[in-house]
PDB file of C-alpha atoms in Angstrom:
ATOM      1  CA  ASP A 928      -5.979  12.563  11.690  1.00  0.00           C
ATOM      2  CA  VAL A 929      -4.742   9.009  11.772  1.00  0.00           C
ATOM      3  CA  LYS A 930      -1.101   8.790  12.556  1.00  0.00           C
ATOM      4  CA  VAL A 931       1.064   5.765  11.920  1.00  0.00           C
ATOM      5  CA  THR A 932       4.564   6.225  13.262  1.00  0.00           C
ATOM      6  CA  GLN A 933       7.537   4.080  12.351  1.00  0.00           C
ATOM      7  CA  SER A 934      10.395   4.231  14.793  1.00  0.00           C
ATOM      8  CA  SER A 935      13.291   4.589  12.371  1.00  0.00           C
ATOM      9  CA  ARG A 936      13.360   6.310   8.998  1.00  0.00           C
ATOM     10  CA  TYR A 937      16.786   5.005   8.031  1.00  0.00           C
ATOM     11  CA  LEU A 938      18.768   2.042   9.329  1.00  0.00           C
ATOM     12  CA  VAL A 939      22.024   0.440   8.277  1.00  0.00           C
ATOM     13  CA  LYS A 940      22.712  -3.067   9.577  1.00  0.00           C
ATOM     14  CA  ARG A 941      25.216  -5.811   8.911  1.00  0.00           C
ATOM     15  CA  THR A 942      24.424  -9.270   7.578  1.00  0.00           C
ATOM     16  CA  GLY A 943      23.366 -11.572  10.395  1.00  0.00           C
ATOM     17  CA  GLU A 944      22.256  -8.822  12.759  1.00  0.00           C
ATOM     18  CA  LYS A 945      18.820  -8.886  14.364  1.00  0.00           C
ATOM     19  CA  VAL A 946      16.653  -5.977  13.299  1.00  0.00           C
ATOM     20  CA  PHE A 947      13.527  -4.583  14.964  1.00  0.00           C
ATOM     21  CA  LEU A 948      11.188  -2.245  13.143  1.00  0.00           C
ATOM     22  CA  GLU A 949       8.539  -0.692  15.347  1.00  0.00           C
ATOM     23  CA  CYS A 950       5.204   0.758  14.296  1.00  0.00           C
ATOM     24  CA  VAL A 951       2.598   2.557  16.411  1.00  0.00           C
ATOM     25  CA  GLN A 952      -0.838   3.812  15.365  1.00  0.00           C
ATOM     26  CA  ASP A 953      -3.037   6.154  17.353  1.00  0.00           C
ATOM     27  CA  MET A 954      -6.508   5.493  15.928  1.00  0.00           C
ATOM     28  CA  ASP A 955      -7.433   2.265  17.698  1.00  0.00           C
ATOM     29  CA  HIS A 956      -7.371   0.345  14.414  1.00  0.00           C
ATOM     30  CA  GLU A 957      -7.826  -3.408  14.584  1.00  0.00           C
ATOM     31  CA  ASN A 958      -5.731  -4.271  11.533  1.00  0.00           C
ATOM     32  CA  MET A 959      -2.033  -3.627  11.134  1.00  0.00           C
ATOM     33  CA  PHE A 960       0.274  -4.568   8.258  1.00  0.00           C
ATOM     34  CA  TRP A 961       3.894  -4.707   7.218  1.00  0.00           C
ATOM     35  CA  TYR A 962       4.785  -4.276   3.537  1.00  0.00           C
ATOM     36  CA  ARG A 963       8.034  -3.908   1.715  1.00  0.00           C
ATOM     37  CA  GLN A 964       8.408  -1.789  -1.377  1.00  0.00           C
ATOM     38  CA  ASP A 965      11.021  -2.531  -4.019  1.00  0.00           C
ATOM     39  CA  PRO A 966      11.441  -0.883  -7.433  1.00  0.00           C
ATOM     40  CA  GLY A 967       9.482  -2.745 -10.077  1.00  0.00           C
ATOM     41  CA  LEU A 968       7.842  -5.029  -7.521  1.00  0.00           C
ATOM     42  CA  GLY A 969       5.360  -2.658  -5.906  1.00  0.00           C
ATOM     43  CA  LEU A 970       4.069  -3.235  -2.396  1.00  0.00           C
ATOM     44  CA  ARG A 971       4.327  -6.774  -1.114  1.00  0.00           C
ATOM     45  CA  LEU A 972       2.629  -7.887   2.085  1.00  0.00           C
ATOM     46  CA  ILE A 973       4.922  -9.530   4.638  1.00  0.00           C
ATOM     47  CA  TYR A 974       2.614 -10.072   7.628  1.00  0.00           C
ATOM     48  CA  PHE A 975      -0.585  -8.660   8.996  1.00  0.00           C
ATOM     49  CA  SER A 976      -2.483  -8.756  12.248  1.00  0.00           C
ATOM     50  CA  TYR A 977      -6.190  -8.275  12.879  1.00  0.00           C
ATOM     51  CA  ASP A 978      -6.045  -8.439  16.655  1.00  0.00           C
ATOM     52  CA  VAL A 979      -3.651  -8.423  19.582  1.00  0.00           C
ATOM     53  CA  LYS A 980      -1.438 -11.506  19.577  1.00  0.00           C
ATOM     54  CA  MET A 981      -2.883 -12.579  16.220  1.00  0.00           C
ATOM     55  CA  LYS A 982      -0.797 -12.693  13.061  1.00  0.00           C
ATOM     56  CA  GLU A 983      -1.184 -13.953   9.545  1.00  0.00           C
ATOM     57  CA  LYS A 984       1.427 -14.533   6.864  1.00  0.00           C
ATOM     58  CA  GLY A 985       1.297 -12.358   3.821  1.00  0.00           C
ATOM     59  CA  ASP A 986       2.869 -13.037   0.452  1.00  0.00           C
ATOM     60  CA  ILE A 987       6.536 -12.958   1.499  1.00  0.00           C
ATOM     61  CA  PRO A 988       6.887 -13.922   5.184  1.00  0.00           C
ATOM     62  CA  GLU A 989      10.147 -15.861   4.848  1.00  0.00           C
ATOM     63  CA  GLY A 990      12.941 -14.375   6.912  1.00  0.00           C
ATOM     64  CA  TYR A 991      10.567 -12.223   8.979  1.00  0.00           C
ATOM     65  CA  SER A 992       8.519 -12.513  12.140  1.00  0.00           C
ATOM     66  CA  VAL A 993       6.136 -10.115  13.849  1.00  0.00           C
ATOM     67  CA  SER A 994       4.841  -9.284  17.277  1.00  0.00           C
ATOM     68  CA  ARG A 995       1.632  -7.605  18.379  1.00  0.00           C
ATOM     69  CA  GLU A 996       1.445  -7.452  22.162  1.00  0.00           C
ATOM     70  CA  LYS A 997      -0.651  -4.276  22.238  1.00  0.00           C
ATOM     71  CA  LYS A 998      -3.343  -3.093  19.856  1.00  0.00           C
ATOM     72  CA  GLU A 999      -1.483   0.054  18.863  1.00  0.00           C
ATOM     73  CA  ARG A1000       1.911  -1.519  18.246  1.00  0.00           C
ATOM     74  CA  PHE A1001       3.091  -3.929  15.547  1.00  0.00           C
ATOM     75  CA  SER A1002       6.731  -4.927  15.294  1.00  0.00           C
ATOM     76  CA  LEU A1003       8.595  -6.506  12.400  1.00  0.00           C
ATOM     77  CA  ILE A1004      11.614  -8.618  13.265  1.00  0.00           C
ATOM     78  CA  LEU A1005      14.418  -9.778  11.011  1.00  0.00           C
ATOM     79  CA  GLU A1006      16.103 -12.524  13.033  1.00  0.00           C
ATOM     80  CA  SER A1007      19.221 -12.573  10.876  1.00  0.00           C
ATOM     81  CA  ALA A1008      19.331  -9.787   8.316  1.00  0.00           C
ATOM     82  CA  SER A1009      20.478 -10.567   4.800  1.00  0.00           C
ATOM     83  CA  THR A1010      21.401  -8.277   1.927  1.00  0.00           C
ATOM     84  CA  ASN A1011      18.251  -9.223  -0.001  1.00  0.00           C
ATOM     85  CA  GLN A1012      16.226  -7.664   2.813  1.00  0.00           C
ATOM     86  CA  THR A1013      17.534  -4.229   1.906  1.00  0.00           C
ATOM     87  CA  SER A1014      14.299  -2.403   1.162  1.00  0.00           C
ATOM     88  CA  MET A1015      11.754   0.214   2.139  1.00  0.00           C
ATOM     89  CA  TYR A1016       9.489  -1.164   4.863  1.00  0.00           C
ATOM     90  CA  LEU A1017       6.015   0.291   5.249  1.00  0.00           C
ATOM     91  CA  CYS A1018       3.674  -0.178   8.177  1.00  0.00           C
ATOM     92  CA  ALA A1019      -0.064   0.419   7.751  1.00  0.00           C
ATOM     93  CA  SER A1020      -3.246   0.186   9.781  1.00  0.00           C
ATOM     94  CA  SER A1021      -6.967   0.056   9.072  1.00  0.00           C
ATOM     95  CA  LEU A1022     -10.314  -0.542  10.675  1.00  0.00           C
ATOM     96  CA  LEU A1023     -11.920  -3.976  10.566  1.00  0.00           C
ATOM     97  CA  TRP A1024     -12.728  -4.926   6.982  1.00  0.00           C
ATOM     98  CA  GLY A1025     -16.448  -5.279   7.329  1.00  0.00           C
ATOM     99  CA  SER A1026     -16.841  -1.845   8.818  1.00  0.00           C
ATOM    100  CA  ASN A1027     -15.045   0.235   6.234  1.00  0.00           C
ATOM    101  CA  THR A1028     -13.832   0.535   2.697  1.00  0.00           C
ATOM    102  CA  GLY A1029     -10.486  -1.027   3.387  1.00  0.00           C
ATOM    103  CA  GLU A1030      -8.462   2.153   3.270  1.00  0.00           C
ATOM    104  CA  LEU A1031      -5.005   1.677   4.708  1.00  0.00           C
ATOM    105  CA  PHE A1032      -3.145   4.418   6.526  1.00  0.00           C
ATOM    106  CA  PHE A1033       0.583   4.172   6.018  1.00  0.00           C
ATOM    107  CA  GLY A1034       3.560   5.298   8.025  1.00  0.00           C
ATOM    108  CA  GLU A1035       6.400   7.204   6.383  1.00  0.00           C
ATOM    109  CA  GLY A1036       8.485   4.101   5.865  1.00  0.00           C
ATOM    110  CA  SER A1037      11.779   2.719   7.151  1.00  0.00           C
ATOM    111  CA  ARG A1038      14.629   2.461   4.681  1.00  0.00           C
ATOM    112  CA  LEU A1039      16.762  -0.523   5.709  1.00  0.00           C
ATOM    113  CA  THR A1040      20.165  -1.180   4.188  1.00  0.00           C
ATOM    114  CA  VAL A1041      21.870  -4.478   5.006  1.00  0.00           C
ATOM    115  CA  LEU A1042      25.585  -4.542   4.267  1.00  0.00           C
TER     116      LEU A1042
ATOM    117  CA  ASP B1080       0.244 -14.641 -10.525  1.00  0.00           C
ATOM    118  CA  GLN B1081      -0.515 -10.949 -10.433  1.00  0.00           C
ATOM    119  CA  GLN B1082      -4.115 -10.208  -9.599  1.00  0.00           C
ATOM    120  CA  VAL B1083      -3.705  -6.455 -10.031  1.00  0.00           C
ATOM    121  CA  LYS B1084      -1.652  -5.231 -12.966  1.00  0.00           C
ATOM    122  CA  GLN B1085      -0.358  -1.819 -13.840  1.00  0.00           C
ATOM    123  CA  ASN B1086       1.267  -2.424 -17.189  1.00  0.00           C
ATOM    124  CA  SER B1087       2.835   0.996 -17.599  1.00  0.00           C
ATOM    125  CA  PRO B1088       5.797   1.484 -15.254  1.00  0.00           C
ATOM    126  CA  SER B1089       5.982   5.156 -16.145  1.00  0.00           C
ATOM    127  CA  LEU B1090       4.023   7.975 -17.755  1.00  0.00           C
ATOM    128  CA  SER B1091       5.113  11.469 -18.730  1.00  0.00           C
ATOM    129  CA  VAL B1092       2.562  14.255 -19.240  1.00  0.00           C
ATOM    130  CA  GLN B1093       2.717  17.983 -19.869  1.00  0.00           C
ATOM    131  CA  GLU B1094       1.383  20.282 -17.169  1.00  0.00           C
ATOM    132  CA  GLY B1095      -2.276  21.166 -17.771  1.00  0.00           C
ATOM    133  CA  ARG B1096      -2.993  18.047 -19.829  1.00  0.00           C
ATOM    134  CA  ILE B1097      -4.826  14.924 -18.747  1.00  0.00           C
ATOM    135  CA  SER B1098      -3.013  12.024 -17.065  1.00  0.00           C
ATOM    136  CA  ILE B1099      -4.589   8.599 -17.461  1.00  0.00           C
ATOM    137  CA  LEU B1100      -3.271   5.765 -15.322  1.00  0.00           C
ATOM    138  CA  ASN B1101      -4.556   2.285 -16.043  1.00  0.00           C
ATOM    139  CA  CYS B1102      -5.072  -0.807 -13.946  1.00  0.00           C
ATOM    140  CA  ASP B1103      -6.323  -4.297 -14.802  1.00  0.00           C
ATOM    141  CA  TYR B1104      -7.404  -7.038 -12.436  1.00  0.00           C
ATOM    142  CA  THR B1105      -8.122 -10.711 -12.792  1.00  0.00           C
ATOM    143  CA  ASN B1106     -10.093 -11.615  -9.677  1.00  0.00           C
ATOM    144  CA  SER B1107     -13.833 -11.179 -10.254  1.00  0.00           C
ATOM    145  CA  MET B1108     -14.367 -11.293  -6.481  1.00  0.00           C
ATOM    146  CA  PHE B1109     -12.801  -7.846  -6.059  1.00  0.00           C
ATOM    147  CA  ASP B1110     -15.480  -5.371  -5.077  1.00  0.00           C
ATOM    148  CA  TYR B1111     -13.560  -2.323  -3.950  1.00  0.00           C
ATOM    149  CA  PHE B1112     -10.750  -0.482  -5.665  1.00  0.00           C
ATOM    150  CA  LEU B1113      -8.435   2.198  -4.368  1.00  0.00           C
ATOM    151  CA  TRP B1114      -5.695   4.439  -5.705  1.00  0.00           C
ATOM    152  CA  TYR B1115      -2.727   5.488  -3.609  1.00  0.00           C
ATOM    153  CA  LYS B1116      -0.112   8.105  -4.336  1.00  0.00           C
ATOM    154  CA  LYS B1117       3.464   7.850  -3.118  1.00  0.00           C
ATOM    155  CA  TYR B1118       6.223  10.429  -3.056  1.00  0.00           C
ATOM    156  CA  PRO B1119       9.842   9.297  -2.612  1.00  0.00           C
ATOM    157  CA  ALA B1120      10.839   8.612   0.998  1.00  0.00           C
ATOM    158  CA  GLU B1121       7.219   8.879   2.171  1.00  0.00           C
ATOM    159  CA  GLY B1122       4.465   6.369   2.821  1.00  0.00           C
ATOM    160  CA  PRO B1123       1.605   5.970   0.311  1.00  0.00           C
ATOM    161  CA  THR B1124      -1.424   8.170   0.853  1.00  0.00           C
ATOM    162  CA  PHE B1125      -4.974   7.331  -0.111  1.00  0.00           C
ATOM    163  CA  LEU B1126      -6.233   9.239  -3.128  1.00  0.00           C
ATOM    164  CA  ILE B1127      -9.610   7.964  -4.288  1.00  0.00           C
ATOM    165  CA  SER B1128     -11.667   4.778  -4.298  1.00  0.00           C
ATOM    166  CA  ILE B1129     -14.595   3.175  -6.058  1.00  0.00           C
ATOM    167  CA  SER B1130     -17.033   0.434  -5.178  1.00  0.00           C
ATOM    168  CA  SER B1131     -17.935  -2.207  -7.746  1.00  0.00           C
ATOM    169  CA  ILE B1132     -21.536  -1.017  -7.716  1.00  0.00           C
ATOM    170  CA  LYS B1133     -20.435   2.226  -9.370  1.00  0.00           C
ATOM    171  CA  ASP B1134     -18.665   2.970 -12.620  1.00  0.00           C
ATOM    172  CA  LYS B1135     -17.333   6.409 -11.794  1.00  0.00           C
ATOM    173  CA  ASN B1136     -16.207   8.381  -8.782  1.00  0.00           C
ATOM    174  CA  GLU B1137     -14.971  11.941  -8.892  1.00  0.00           C
ATOM    175  CA  ASP B1138     -13.059  14.034  -6.372  1.00  0.00           C
ATOM    176  CA  GLY B1139     -11.841  17.380  -7.623  1.00  0.00           C
ATOM    177  CA  ARG B1140      -9.234  16.850 -10.325  1.00  0.00           C
ATOM    178  CA  PHE B1141      -9.277  13.090  -9.818  1.00  0.00           C
ATOM    179  CA  THR B1142     -11.768  10.690 -11.378  1.00  0.00           C
ATOM    180  CA  VAL B1143     -11.710   6.923 -11.249  1.00  0.00           C
ATOM    181  CA  PHE B1144     -13.583   4.879 -13.858  1.00  0.00           C
ATOM    182  CA  LEU B1145     -14.439   1.216 -13.432  1.00  0.00           C
ATOM    183  CA  ASN B1146     -15.299  -1.151 -16.274  1.00  0.00           C
ATOM    184  CA  LYS B1147     -16.281  -4.408 -14.580  1.00  0.00           C
ATOM    185  CA  SER B1148     -16.842  -6.366 -17.757  1.00  0.00           C
ATOM    186  CA  ALA B1149     -13.303  -5.582 -18.879  1.00  0.00           C
ATOM    187  CA  LYS B1150     -11.905  -5.862 -15.343  1.00  0.00           C
ATOM    188  CA  HIS B1151     -10.278  -2.509 -15.898  1.00  0.00           C
ATOM    189  CA  LEU B1152     -10.080   0.738 -13.997  1.00  0.00           C
ATOM    190  CA  SER B1153      -8.407   4.014 -14.738  1.00  0.00           C
ATOM    191  CA  LEU B1154      -7.480   7.152 -12.840  1.00  0.00           C
ATOM    192  CA  HIS B1155      -7.834  10.460 -14.667  1.00  0.00           C
ATOM    193  CA  ILE B1156      -6.097  13.584 -13.420  1.00  0.00           C
ATOM    194  CA  VAL B1157      -7.277  16.808 -15.042  1.00  0.00           C
ATOM    195  CA  PRO B1158      -5.511  19.166 -15.255  1.00  0.00           C
ATOM    196  CA  SER B1159      -2.191  17.577 -14.329  1.00  0.00           C
ATOM    197  CA  GLN B1160       0.139  19.598 -12.123  1.00  0.00           C
ATOM    198  CA  PRO B1161       3.875  19.173 -11.398  1.00  0.00           C
ATOM    199  CA  GLY B1162       2.976  18.317  -7.793  1.00  0.00           C
ATOM    200  CA  ASP B1163       1.133  15.255  -9.092  1.00  0.00           C
ATOM    201  CA  SER B1164       4.488  13.703 -10.013  1.00  0.00           C
ATOM    202  CA  ALA B1165       4.634  10.555  -7.886  1.00  0.00           C
ATOM    203  CA  VAL B1166       4.185   6.794  -8.053  1.00  0.00           C
ATOM    204  CA  TYR B1167       0.535   5.749  -8.220  1.00  0.00           C
ATOM    205  CA  PHE B1168      -0.564   2.358  -6.934  1.00  0.00           C
ATOM    206  CA  CYS B1169      -3.817   0.678  -7.825  1.00  0.00           C
ATOM    207  CA  ALA B1170      -5.217  -1.661  -5.151  1.00  0.00           C
ATOM    208  CA  ALA B1171      -8.193  -3.988  -4.909  1.00  0.00           C
ATOM    209  CA  ARG B1172      -9.943  -6.034  -2.264  1.00  0.00           C
ATOM    210  CA  SER B1173     -12.727  -8.534  -1.884  1.00  0.00           C
ATOM    211  CA  SER B1174     -15.080  -8.175   1.063  1.00  0.00           C
ATOM    212  CA  ARG B1175     -15.662 -11.913   0.848  1.00  0.00           C
ATOM    213  CA  GLY B1176     -11.982 -12.785   1.226  1.00  0.00           C
ATOM    214  CA  SER B1177     -10.569 -14.211   4.425  1.00  0.00           C
ATOM    215  CA  GLN B1178      -9.352 -10.846   5.630  1.00  0.00           C
ATOM    216  CA  GLY B1179     -10.154  -8.649   2.679  1.00  0.00           C
ATOM    217  CA  ASN B1180      -6.517  -7.721   2.205  1.00  0.00           C
ATOM    218  CA  LEU B1181      -5.631  -5.075  -0.289  1.00  0.00           C
ATOM    219  CA  ILE B1182      -3.797  -6.403  -3.323  1.00  0.00           C
ATOM    220  CA  PHE B1183      -1.523  -3.789  -4.878  1.00  0.00           C
ATOM    221  CA  GLY B1184      -0.279  -3.334  -8.407  1.00  0.00           C
ATOM    222  CA  LYS B1185       3.387  -2.587  -9.052  1.00  0.00           C
ATOM    223  CA  GLY B1186       2.793   1.114  -9.523  1.00  0.00           C
ATOM    224  CA  THR B1187       3.088   3.690 -12.306  1.00  0.00           C
ATOM    225  CA  LYS B1188       5.516   6.569 -11.984  1.00  0.00           C
ATOM    226  CA  LEU B1189       3.881   9.763 -13.240  1.00  0.00           C
ATOM    227  CA  SER B1190       6.036  12.712 -14.270  1.00  0.00           C
ATOM    228  CA  VAL B1191       4.259  15.986 -14.975  1.00  0.00           C
ATOM    229  CA  LYS B1192       6.516  18.393 -16.839  1.00  0.00           C
ATOM    230  CA  PRO B1193       6.078  22.163 -16.474  1.00  0.00           C
TER     231      PRO B1193
END
């Protein structure tokens, strides 16, 4: 079974703090993604990566950065957290697009509250 | 501009009856469609998918129908069970896109009442 593990299930941070969200997958997937989920807004793509050290902006990259130094690990960074970044953050991985149906495997999510 | 739309934020169904969740899309380049199910405080899990070359795909109690001319798909759950209560996301992708990213709808919250 594919396993996508997010380092923290729940975090509480203060405005202006730097926040790291870590994600590790164990299936040697090329693609990794960070989404946020908010009520009434669905899943919105923040950043994705299709290879080590490669990254692409998603729909809402402002206020976020990412790092992919190893194939299995994809980190989301909030340089200076703000209250509007309070959300559920979901990491996902998948095989290369051309080789599969595009199914994403999600982690359990990280609930971030910024005070 | 939403490319994948789930116009019903919520749906309530009696146990044993059919649940029908609808999804519309605007991008004619989409050629693969997926449904995900999400329980509170958990990540979404893949439920069922359909390629644009088909109009129906069935897996146990779950059936997805695709109407390409109407750019519409629906997920049928028969019979509905209380454990099906969750948020359901419709997603679509184009294999000809730059990375083929999945585009998600906003979700429909299904409540199945005993």
